Amino acid sequence: MKHRFTRLCCLSLFVILLLFLPSSAMAIVEREYLVVDEQLSGVKWDNKANAMLVVTGKSYSKKEVVSSKHYFKFCPEKTGEYFLTSNMNIAIFDINGNQLSDWTAKKTFEIDLVANQIYYIGIAGPANYAFYSYDNFAICAEGSHPQSGIFEDVSMATCDAPGIQRSLCQFCGAVAATRESAPAKGHTPGEWKLEQDPSCAQEGLHAQRCTTCGDIIASQTIEKLPHTPGEAQTTQPATCLKEGTSSIGCAQCGEVLSTEALPLSPHTPGQMNVLSPATCTEKGLAEQRCTFCNILMNSEELPMLTHTSGQWELQEFATCQHEGKQILRCKYCRLEMDSEVLPKKDHLGSSMQIISDPTCTEEGYAIQRCIECNMQLHQESLPALGHDGIWQISYNATCTNEGQNEKICSRCLIILETDPIPALGHKPGVKDIKIFSTCDQSGVIEQLCETCHHLVSREIIDALGHKYTEWKVIREATKDQEGERQRHCIQCGDTIMETIEKISNFQVIP
C-alpha cells in the first residue's frame, strides 16, 4: 500500500506538470497499439482538438475524438490488474464496442485486462490522464523508465558475488537501472575436515570450507570400503514347476554380490479324492494330485458295492376293502429286493349320525358308517320326544280387559292349555289442576289412572270473585266539570271507572 501511494503521488505530480508545459515541449510518439486511426464500431468520429494519453512520462496523441469524449486504443502486454487515474470520467470498451465498465468519476479505477487483447479507454472531457498497473504489470514505453535517482540495496557483497543496488521507475515501479555497490570479498580457507565417512556403498569426502560463508572451496575423495558377504538367502523359493534363486548380499549395504539357481522341488502328493463313488451297479474312481501344481500323480478304481437293504417302503395302503403292499429296495441302486402283502383293515366305525330327528309325536333314527369306505354298519331308532310345554303370557291384562296365559310346546309350538288373567282395574294417580279458577270463571281438577292414563275423576272449582281496591280519584270534580275515579281487582287487574258529579256550592263530597 505504501508503494502504491508513492506511485500515485509521483504520477499525479507528473500529470500536473504536463498540464502546465507548452504543447511543443511534449514529445508525441506514435505507437500503433496506442493510437486509434480507424473507426470504432457504433461510434461517430469527429475531428477536434488533440487529446493526450500520458503513459509513464511519454505523451501519445489521439487525433480523432467524439465531441468531449476521447478514446484511446490499448493492447496490454501482460494479463493482470491495471490501474487508471484521471480528473475526468473513465470507461473501458472491448474491440467490438461493448462497454466493460460504467463511466466513473473516481480518481482511481481498477480493472482486470487480458494480454494481447484490444481495448478502448474512454475519457469524458478534455483531460490528460495516466495509466499504470499493480504487481509489475506496468505500461511503459520500451527503454523509457524514468529513474527516480534513488538507489536501494538489493543484495550485499558475498565471498563470490558483488553487492547489487537498483533504481525503480518513478511511475510504474519497475526496475529502471542496476549497479554494483561493492566487489566480491573472496573466500577465507579453513581447516580440512572429514565431511563423509567412506562405506562399501559410497566414497568418503575430505573438504575445506570458507570460514565466512561455509561453502566448500576444496575437496578430496576417499575410496569405498570392500563389501562384507553375508549368508545366502532364498530370494525365490523353488517349486515343482519353476526353479528358485538364492543370493548372497553385502552385510553392510545389502548389495547383491552373487546369485545361484535352486533346482525344482518334488511334487507334493495330496489326498485321494473320489471323483465318482462306487455303487452296487458301477465301479468308482479316485485320484491323487500335487497340492501345488495340481498335476495328476495317481488314480485307482474303486470296486462295486454289494446291494444293501434299505427301509421297507409302502407302495399301496391297506384298507377295509383292499389289501396293501410294501417293498424293500437297495438303498444305493434302488433295486427291488423283496415285497410283502398287507392284510385288509377292519371297518372303522364313525359316531352315530342322526338321519331323521325324533319329534314330539314321531320316532327318528340314526346310523353308523365306516370312515374309510362309508359302508353302513349299524342303525337304531330314536324315541318320540313328547311335548315340552312352557307357560308364557299371550297378551297382558289391562285396567279394563282380561289377559291370557298360554302353555306352548317349545319344539312344535302347539298350544297345549290356556288360563285367563283378570283385569287390573284403574289405579288413581295424583289430582292435577287442569284449569285454574279466576275471579269470574270456575276451575277444573282431573285425576288420571297411573297405568293407562284414562280419566278417573273430575272436580269443578268455584270462581274466586273480584277483590277490588279502594276508590282512587283520577280527576277532581269542579263546578264546571265532572270528575273521575277508579278501582281495580288485585287478582285479575279488572278496572271499574265512575263519574263524579260537578260540585255545587252546597254539595259535600263523601
Coordinates of C-alpha atoms in Angstrom, one line a residue:
M1 CA 0.0 0.0 0.0
K2 CA 2.9 2.3 0.8
H3 CA 4.5 1.8 -2.7
R4 CA 1.1 2.2 -4.4
F5 CA 0.5 5.5 -2.6
T6 CA 4.1 6.7 -3.6
R7 CA 3.4 5.8 -7.2
L8 CA 0.1 7.6 -7.2
C9 CA 1.7 10.8 -5.7
C10 CA 4.5 10.8 -8.2
L11 CA 2.3 10.1 -11.2
S12 CA -0.3 12.7 -10.2
L13 CA 2.5 15.3 -9.8
F14 CA 3.8 14.3 -13.3
V15 CA 0.3 14.8 -14.8
I16 CA 0.0 18.2 -13.2
L17 CA 3.4 19.3 -14.6
L18 CA 2.3 18.1 -18.1
L19 CA -0.8 20.3 -17.9
F20 CA 1.4 23.4 -17.4
L21 CA 4.0 22.5 -20.1
P22 CA 3.5 24.0 -23.6
S23 CA 2.3 21.5 -26.2
S24 CA 5.5 22.0 -28.2
A25 CA 7.5 20.5 -25.3
M26 CA 5.6 17.2 -25.3
A27 CA 7.2 14.5 -27.5
I28 CA 4.4 12.8 -29.4
V29 CA 5.4 9.2 -30.1
E30 CA 3.1 7.2 -32.5
R31 CA 2.6 3.6 -31.4
E32 CA 0.2 1.5 -33.4
Y33 CA -1.4 -0.2 -30.4
L34 CA -1.9 3.1 -28.5
V35 CA -3.2 5.3 -31.3
V36 CA -6.7 5.0 -32.8
D37 CA -6.7 5.6 -36.6
E38 CA -9.8 3.5 -37.5
Q39 CA -13.4 4.0 -36.5
L40 CA -14.7 2.1 -33.5
S41 CA -18.0 0.2 -34.3
G42 CA -21.0 2.1 -33.2
V43 CA -19.0 5.4 -32.5
K44 CA -19.3 8.5 -34.6
W45 CA -15.8 10.1 -35.0
D46 CA -15.1 13.8 -35.4
N47 CA -12.0 16.0 -35.8
K48 CA -11.5 18.1 -32.7
A49 CA -8.6 19.3 -30.7
N50 CA -6.0 16.7 -29.9
A51 CA -6.1 14.8 -26.6
M52 CA -3.1 13.3 -24.8
L53 CA -2.5 9.9 -23.3
V54 CA 0.3 10.0 -20.7
V55 CA 1.9 6.7 -20.1
T56 CA 4.9 6.8 -17.7
G57 CA 6.2 10.1 -18.8
K58 CA 5.6 10.0 -22.5
S59 CA 2.7 11.5 -24.4
Y60 CA 0.7 9.8 -27.2
S61 CA -1.6 11.7 -29.5
K62 CA -5.2 10.7 -30.1
K63 CA -6.1 12.5 -33.3
E64 CA -9.8 11.7 -33.6
V65 CA -12.3 12.3 -30.8
V66 CA -16.0 12.4 -30.3
S67 CA -17.2 15.8 -29.1
S68 CA -15.9 16.0 -25.5
K69 CA -15.0 12.3 -25.2
H70 CA -11.6 10.9 -26.0
Y71 CA -10.9 7.2 -26.9
F72 CA -7.5 5.5 -26.9
K73 CA -6.8 2.1 -28.3
F74 CA -4.7 0.0 -25.9
C75 CA -3.2 -3.6 -26.1
P76 CA -1.8 -4.8 -22.7
E77 CA 1.4 -6.8 -23.0
K78 CA 0.6 -8.8 -19.8
T79 CA -2.5 -10.2 -18.1
G80 CA -3.2 -8.6 -14.8
E81 CA -4.9 -5.8 -12.8
Y82 CA -4.5 -2.3 -14.3
F83 CA -4.9 1.0 -12.6
L84 CA -6.1 4.3 -14.2
T85 CA -6.1 7.8 -12.8
S86 CA -7.8 10.9 -14.3
N87 CA -9.6 14.0 -13.2
M88 CA -12.5 13.1 -15.6
N89 CA -14.9 10.2 -16.2
I90 CA -13.3 6.9 -17.4
A91 CA -14.8 3.8 -19.1
I92 CA -13.4 0.7 -20.8
F93 CA -14.7 -0.8 -24.1
D94 CA -13.7 -4.0 -25.9
I95 CA -12.8 -4.2 -29.6
N96 CA -16.5 -4.7 -30.6
G97 CA -17.6 -1.6 -28.8
N98 CA -19.1 -3.3 -25.8
Q99 CA -18.8 -1.2 -22.6
L100 CA -17.0 -3.3 -20.0
S101 CA -17.4 -0.8 -17.1
D102 CA -19.6 2.1 -16.2
W103 CA -18.5 5.7 -16.6
T104 CA -16.9 6.6 -13.3
A105 CA -15.6 9.9 -11.9
K106 CA -13.4 8.2 -9.4
K107 CA -9.8 9.4 -9.1
T108 CA -8.6 5.8 -9.3
F109 CA -10.0 3.0 -11.3
E110 CA -9.0 -0.7 -11.4
I111 CA -9.9 -3.4 -13.9
D112 CA -8.5 -6.9 -15.0
L113 CA -7.3 -7.0 -18.6
V114 CA -6.0 -9.8 -20.7
A115 CA -2.7 -9.7 -22.6
N116 CA -2.8 -9.2 -26.4
Q117 CA -6.5 -8.2 -26.4
I118 CA -7.5 -4.8 -27.9
Y119 CA -9.3 -2.4 -25.5
Y120 CA -10.5 1.2 -25.9
I121 CA -10.1 3.6 -22.9
G122 CA -12.6 6.4 -22.9
I123 CA -12.3 9.8 -21.1
A124 CA -15.1 12.3 -20.9
G125 CA -13.9 15.9 -21.3
P126 CA -10.6 17.3 -22.4
A127 CA -8.1 15.9 -19.9
N128 CA -4.7 14.3 -19.6
Y129 CA -4.6 11.1 -17.7
A130 CA -2.1 8.5 -16.5
F131 CA -2.3 4.7 -16.9
Y132 CA -0.3 2.1 -15.0
S133 CA -0.8 -1.3 -13.2
Y134 CA -0.2 -3.2 -10.0
D135 CA 2.2 -6.2 -9.5
N136 CA 4.8 -5.2 -12.1
F137 CA 2.3 -5.1 -14.9
A138 CA 3.5 -1.5 -15.7
I139 CA 2.8 0.0 -19.1
C140 CA 5.9 2.0 -20.1
A141 CA 7.4 2.7 -23.5
E142 CA 10.3 0.4 -24.3
G143 CA 13.5 1.7 -22.7
S144 CA 11.8 4.8 -21.3
H145 CA 11.5 4.1 -17.5
P146 CA 12.4 7.4 -15.9
Q147 CA 14.7 6.8 -12.9
S148 CA 13.9 8.2 -9.6
G149 CA 17.6 8.8 -8.9
I150 CA 17.5 6.9 -5.7
F151 CA 19.3 3.5 -5.5
E152 CA 18.5 0.9 -2.9
D153 CA 20.3 -2.3 -1.9
V154 CA 19.1 -5.5 -3.4
S155 CA 21.9 -7.8 -2.1
M156 CA 25.1 -7.3 -0.1
A157 CA 28.5 -8.4 -1.4
T158 CA 29.5 -12.0 -0.5
C159 CA 32.6 -14.1 -0.9
D160 CA 31.8 -14.9 -4.6
A161 CA 29.3 -12.2 -5.7
P162 CA 29.4 -8.4 -5.7
G163 CA 26.7 -6.3 -3.9
I164 CA 23.8 -5.0 -6.1
Q165 CA 21.7 -1.9 -6.0
R166 CA 18.7 -0.9 -8.1
S167 CA 16.7 2.2 -9.1
L168 CA 12.9 2.0 -9.7
C169 CA 10.8 3.7 -12.3
Q170 CA 9.2 6.7 -10.7
F171 CA 5.9 6.0 -12.4
C172 CA 5.3 2.2 -12.7
G173 CA 7.8 0.9 -10.0
A174 CA 9.7 -1.3 -12.5
V175 CA 13.5 -1.7 -12.2
A176 CA 14.9 1.1 -14.3
A177 CA 18.7 0.6 -13.6
T178 CA 21.1 -1.6 -11.5
R179 CA 24.7 -1.2 -10.4
E180 CA 27.3 -2.9 -8.3
S181 CA 27.7 -1.5 -4.8
A182 CA 30.8 -3.4 -3.7
P183 CA 33.1 -6.1 -5.3
A184 CA 33.1 -9.8 -4.2
K185 CA 35.1 -10.4 -0.9
G186 CA 36.7 -13.7 -1.8
H187 CA 36.8 -16.9 0.3
T188 CA 38.7 -17.4 3.6
P189 CA 40.1 -21.1 3.6
G190 CA 39.5 -23.1 6.9
E191 CA 40.9 -26.4 8.1
W192 CA 40.5 -29.7 6.3
K193 CA 37.7 -31.9 7.8
L194 CA 36.1 -35.3 7.2
E195 CA 32.7 -34.5 5.6
Q196 CA 31.6 -38.0 4.8
D197 CA 32.8 -41.4 6.1
P198 CA 33.6 -44.0 3.3
S199 CA 31.5 -47.2 3.1
C200 CA 31.0 -50.0 0.7
A201 CA 28.2 -48.1 -0.9
Q202 CA 29.7 -44.6 -1.3
E203 CA 33.1 -42.8 -1.2
G204 CA 34.2 -40.7 1.7
L205 CA 35.0 -37.0 1.5
H206 CA 37.6 -34.6 3.0
A207 CA 36.8 -30.9 2.4
Q208 CA 38.0 -27.4 3.1
R209 CA 35.3 -24.8 3.8
C210 CA 35.3 -21.0 3.8
T211 CA 35.2 -19.7 7.3
T212 CA 32.9 -16.8 6.2
C213 CA 30.2 -18.3 4.0
G214 CA 30.7 -22.1 4.8
D215 CA 31.0 -23.1 1.1
I216 CA 33.3 -26.0 0.2
I217 CA 36.3 -24.5 -1.7
A218 CA 38.5 -27.6 -2.0
S219 CA 37.8 -31.4 -1.5
Q220 CA 39.4 -34.9 -1.8
T221 CA 37.6 -38.2 -2.1
I222 CA 38.2 -41.4 -0.1
E223 CA 37.9 -44.8 -1.7
K224 CA 34.9 -47.1 -1.0
L225 CA 35.4 -49.9 1.6
P226 CA 35.2 -53.6 0.4
H227 CA 31.8 -55.4 0.7
T228 CA 31.2 -57.9 3.6
P229 CA 29.5 -61.1 2.2
G230 CA 26.5 -62.2 4.3
E231 CA 24.7 -65.6 4.5
A232 CA 22.9 -67.0 1.4
Q233 CA 19.2 -66.0 1.3
T234 CA 16.5 -67.7 -0.7
T235 CA 15.0 -64.9 -2.8
Q236 CA 12.6 -67.1 -4.8
P237 CA 11.6 -70.5 -3.4
A238 CA 11.8 -73.4 -5.9
T239 CA 8.6 -75.2 -6.8
C240 CA 7.7 -78.3 -8.8
L241 CA 7.1 -76.0 -11.8
K242 CA 9.8 -73.4 -11.6
E243 CA 13.4 -73.2 -10.4
G244 CA 14.1 -70.9 -7.4
T245 CA 17.0 -68.5 -6.8
S246 CA 19.4 -67.9 -3.8
S247 CA 21.6 -64.8 -3.4
I248 CA 24.4 -63.6 -1.2
G249 CA 24.4 -59.9 -0.3
C250 CA 26.6 -57.4 1.5
A251 CA 26.0 -57.5 5.2
Q252 CA 26.6 -53.7 5.4
C253 CA 24.8 -52.1 2.4
G254 CA 22.6 -55.0 1.2
E255 CA 24.0 -55.0 -2.4
V256 CA 23.6 -58.4 -4.1
L257 CA 27.1 -59.9 -4.6
S258 CA 26.1 -63.3 -6.2
T259 CA 23.1 -65.4 -7.2
E260 CA 22.5 -69.2 -7.6
A261 CA 19.7 -71.2 -9.1
L262 CA 17.7 -73.7 -6.9
P263 CA 16.6 -77.0 -8.6
L264 CA 12.9 -77.9 -9.0
S265 CA 11.3 -79.3 -5.9
P266 CA 9.5 -82.7 -6.0
H267 CA 5.7 -82.9 -6.3
T268 CA 3.7 -82.9 -3.0
P269 CA 1.1 -85.7 -3.1
G270 CA -2.4 -84.6 -1.9
Q271 CA -5.2 -86.7 -0.5
M272 CA -7.1 -89.3 -2.7
N273 CA -10.2 -87.6 -4.0
V274 CA -13.2 -89.7 -5.1
L275 CA -14.3 -88.5 -8.5
S276 CA -17.1 -90.9 -8.8
P277 CA -18.1 -93.2 -5.9
A278 CA -18.6 -96.9 -6.4
T279 CA -22.2 -98.2 -6.4
C280 CA -23.7 -101.7 -6.4
T281 CA -24.0 -101.4 -10.2
E282 CA -20.9 -99.5 -11.2
K283 CA -17.2 -99.2 -10.2
G284 CA -15.9 -95.9 -8.8
L285 CA -12.8 -93.8 -9.5
A286 CA -10.4 -91.9 -7.2
E287 CA -7.3 -89.8 -8.0
Q288 CA -4.3 -88.1 -6.3
R289 CA -2.9 -84.7 -7.4
C290 CA 0.1 -82.5 -6.4
T291 CA -1.1 -79.9 -3.9
F292 CA 1.0 -77.1 -5.6
C293 CA 0.7 -77.7 -9.4
N294 CA -2.4 -79.9 -9.4
I295 CA -0.7 -82.4 -11.7
L296 CA -2.2 -86.0 -11.7
M297 CA 0.1 -88.3 -9.7
N298 CA -2.0 -91.4 -9.1
S299 CA -5.5 -92.8 -9.8
E300 CA -7.3 -96.0 -8.8
E301 CA -10.5 -97.9 -9.5
L302 CA -13.0 -98.4 -6.6
P303 CA -14.7 -101.9 -6.6
M304 CA -18.5 -102.2 -6.9
L305 CA -20.6 -102.4 -3.7
T306 CA -23.0 -105.3 -2.8
H307 CA -26.7 -104.5 -2.5
T308 CA -27.6 -103.1 0.9
S309 CA -31.2 -103.4 2.2
G310 CA -32.8 -100.1 2.9
Q311 CA -36.1 -99.5 4.8
W312 CA -39.4 -101.0 3.8
E313 CA -41.4 -98.6 1.5
L314 CA -45.2 -98.5 1.5
Q315 CA -46.3 -98.9 -2.1
E316 CA -50.1 -99.2 -1.5
F317 CA -52.1 -98.6 1.6
A318 CA -54.3 -101.5 3.0
T319 CA -57.9 -100.5 3.5
C320 CA -61.1 -102.3 4.7
Q321 CA -61.8 -103.2 1.1
H322 CA -58.3 -103.8 -0.4
E323 CA -55.0 -105.4 0.6
G324 CA -51.9 -103.2 0.8
K325 CA -48.3 -103.8 -0.4
Q326 CA -44.8 -102.8 0.8
I327 CA -41.4 -103.4 -0.9
L328 CA -37.8 -103.5 0.2
R329 CA -35.2 -101.7 -2.0
C330 CA -31.4 -101.4 -2.1
K331 CA -30.5 -98.1 -0.5
Y332 CA -27.9 -97.3 -3.2
C333 CA -29.3 -98.5 -6.6
R334 CA -33.0 -98.7 -5.6
L335 CA -33.2 -102.3 -6.8
E336 CA -36.4 -104.1 -5.5
M337 CA -35.1 -106.8 -3.2
D338 CA -38.3 -108.1 -1.6
S339 CA -42.1 -107.4 -1.3
E340 CA -44.9 -108.1 1.2
V341 CA -48.8 -108.1 1.1
L342 CA -50.5 -106.1 3.9
P343 CA -53.9 -107.6 5.0
K344 CA -57.2 -105.7 4.8
K345 CA -58.1 -103.5 7.8
D346 CA -61.2 -103.7 9.9
H347 CA -64.0 -101.3 9.3
L348 CA -63.5 -98.1 11.4
G349 CA -66.9 -97.1 12.6
S350 CA -67.8 -93.4 12.9
S351 CA -70.0 -91.9 15.6
M352 CA -73.8 -92.4 15.2
Q353 CA -75.2 -89.9 12.7
I354 CA -78.8 -88.8 13.1
I355 CA -80.6 -89.2 9.8
S356 CA -84.1 -88.3 11.0
D357 CA -84.6 -86.3 14.2
P358 CA -87.4 -87.5 16.5
T359 CA -90.3 -85.1 17.1
C360 CA -92.9 -84.7 19.8
T361 CA -95.1 -87.4 18.3
E362 CA -92.9 -89.4 15.9
E363 CA -89.7 -91.5 16.2
G364 CA -86.4 -90.8 14.5
Y365 CA -83.4 -92.9 13.5
A366 CA -79.5 -92.8 13.4
I367 CA -76.9 -94.9 11.5
Q368 CA -73.2 -95.7 11.9
R369 CA -70.9 -95.8 8.8
C370 CA -67.2 -96.9 8.1
I371 CA -64.9 -93.9 8.0
E372 CA -62.8 -95.5 5.2
C373 CA -65.4 -97.0 2.8
N374 CA -68.6 -95.2 4.0
M375 CA -70.4 -98.6 4.4
Q376 CA -73.4 -98.6 6.8
L377 CA -72.5 -100.7 9.8
H378 CA -75.5 -100.1 12.2
Q379 CA -78.9 -98.4 12.6
E380 CA -81.1 -97.6 15.6
S381 CA -84.4 -95.8 16.2
L382 CA -84.8 -92.7 18.4
P383 CA -88.0 -92.5 20.6
A384 CA -90.5 -89.7 20.2
L385 CA -89.7 -86.8 22.5
G386 CA -93.2 -85.9 23.7
H387 CA -94.5 -82.3 24.2
D388 CA -92.4 -79.9 26.3
G389 CA -94.9 -77.2 27.4
I390 CA -93.9 -73.8 28.7
W391 CA -96.3 -71.2 30.2
Q392 CA -96.0 -67.7 28.7
I393 CA -98.2 -64.6 28.5
S394 CA -100.0 -64.5 25.2
Y395 CA -101.3 -60.9 25.9
N396 CA -101.3 -58.9 29.2
A397 CA -104.3 -57.8 31.2
T398 CA -105.2 -54.1 31.2
C399 CA -107.2 -51.9 33.6
T400 CA -110.5 -52.9 31.8
N401 CA -109.7 -56.1 29.8
E402 CA -108.6 -59.6 30.8
G403 CA -105.3 -61.0 29.7
Q404 CA -104.3 -64.7 28.8
N405 CA -101.6 -67.2 29.7
E406 CA -100.8 -70.0 27.2
K407 CA -98.9 -73.3 27.6
I408 CA -97.0 -73.9 24.3
C409 CA -94.7 -76.8 23.3
S410 CA -91.2 -75.4 22.9
R411 CA -90.5 -77.8 20.0
C412 CA -93.6 -78.0 17.8
L413 CA -95.2 -74.7 19.2
I414 CA -98.7 -76.3 19.6
I415 CA -100.9 -74.6 22.3
L416 CA -101.5 -77.2 25.0
E417 CA -103.5 -75.1 27.6
T418 CA -104.8 -71.6 28.3
D419 CA -105.5 -69.6 31.5
P420 CA -107.2 -66.1 31.7
I421 CA -105.6 -63.2 33.6
P422 CA -108.2 -60.9 35.4
A423 CA -108.5 -57.2 34.5
L424 CA -106.2 -55.0 36.7
G425 CA -108.7 -52.1 37.4
H426 CA -107.7 -48.4 37.4
K427 CA -105.1 -47.1 39.7
P428 CA -105.9 -43.5 40.5
G429 CA -103.0 -41.1 40.3
V430 CA -102.3 -37.6 41.7
K431 CA -105.0 -35.0 41.2
D432 CA -103.9 -32.3 38.8
I433 CA -105.4 -28.8 38.2
K434 CA -106.1 -28.6 34.5
I435 CA -107.9 -25.2 34.6
F436 CA -107.2 -22.7 37.3
S437 CA -110.3 -20.7 38.6
T438 CA -110.3 -16.9 38.1
C439 CA -112.4 -14.1 39.5
D440 CA -115.3 -14.8 37.1
Q441 CA -114.6 -18.3 35.8
S442 CA -114.7 -21.8 37.6
G443 CA -111.6 -24.1 37.6
V444 CA -111.2 -27.9 36.9
I445 CA -109.3 -30.6 38.8
E446 CA -108.7 -34.0 37.0
Q447 CA -107.4 -37.4 38.2
L448 CA -105.9 -39.9 35.7
C449 CA -105.1 -43.7 36.0
E450 CA -101.3 -44.3 36.6
T451 CA -101.4 -47.3 34.4
C452 CA -103.5 -46.4 31.3
H453 CA -103.8 -42.6 31.9
H454 CA -107.5 -42.8 31.5
L455 CA -109.7 -40.1 33.2
V456 CA -110.8 -41.4 36.6
S457 CA -112.5 -38.3 38.1
R458 CA -113.2 -34.6 37.5
E459 CA -114.0 -31.8 40.0
I460 CA -115.2 -28.2 39.5
I461 CA -113.5 -25.3 41.4
D462 CA -115.7 -22.3 42.2
A463 CA -114.8 -18.9 40.8
L464 CA -112.8 -16.7 43.1
G465 CA -114.8 -13.4 42.8
H466 CA -113.2 -9.9 42.3
K467 CA -111.3 -8.3 45.1
Y468 CA -111.3 -4.5 44.3
T469 CA -109.0 -1.9 45.8
E470 CA -110.3 1.4 47.4
W471 CA -111.5 4.2 45.0
K472 CA -108.8 6.4 43.6
V473 CA -109.7 9.8 42.2
I474 CA -108.2 10.2 38.8
R475 CA -109.7 13.7 38.1
E476 CA -111.2 16.0 40.7
A477 CA -114.8 17.3 40.0
T478 CA -115.3 21.0 39.8
K479 CA -118.3 23.2 39.5
D480 CA -117.7 23.3 35.7
Q481 CA -116.6 19.8 35.0
E482 CA -117.3 16.3 36.3
G483 CA -114.6 14.2 37.9
E484 CA -113.5 10.6 37.6
R485 CA -112.4 7.8 40.0
Q486 CA -111.4 4.2 39.5
R487 CA -110.5 1.0 41.3
H488 CA -109.1 -2.4 40.2
C489 CA -109.2 -6.1 41.1
I490 CA -105.9 -7.1 42.9
Q491 CA -106.2 -10.7 41.4
C492 CA -107.1 -10.2 37.7
G493 CA -106.5 -6.5 37.2
D494 CA -110.1 -5.7 36.2
T495 CA -110.7 -1.9 36.4
I496 CA -114.0 0.0 37.2
M497 CA -114.4 3.7 36.3
E498 CA -117.0 6.1 37.8
T499 CA -118.0 9.7 37.1
I500 CA -118.0 12.2 39.9
E501 CA -120.7 14.8 39.6
K502 CA -120.0 18.6 39.4
I503 CA -119.6 20.4 42.6
S504 CA -122.4 22.8 43.6
N505 CA -122.0 25.4 46.3
F506 CA -123.8 23.3 48.8
Q507 CA -122.5 19.8 47.6
V508 CA -120.5 17.7 50.0
I509 CA -118.3 15.1 48.5
P510 CA -118.5 12.0 50.7

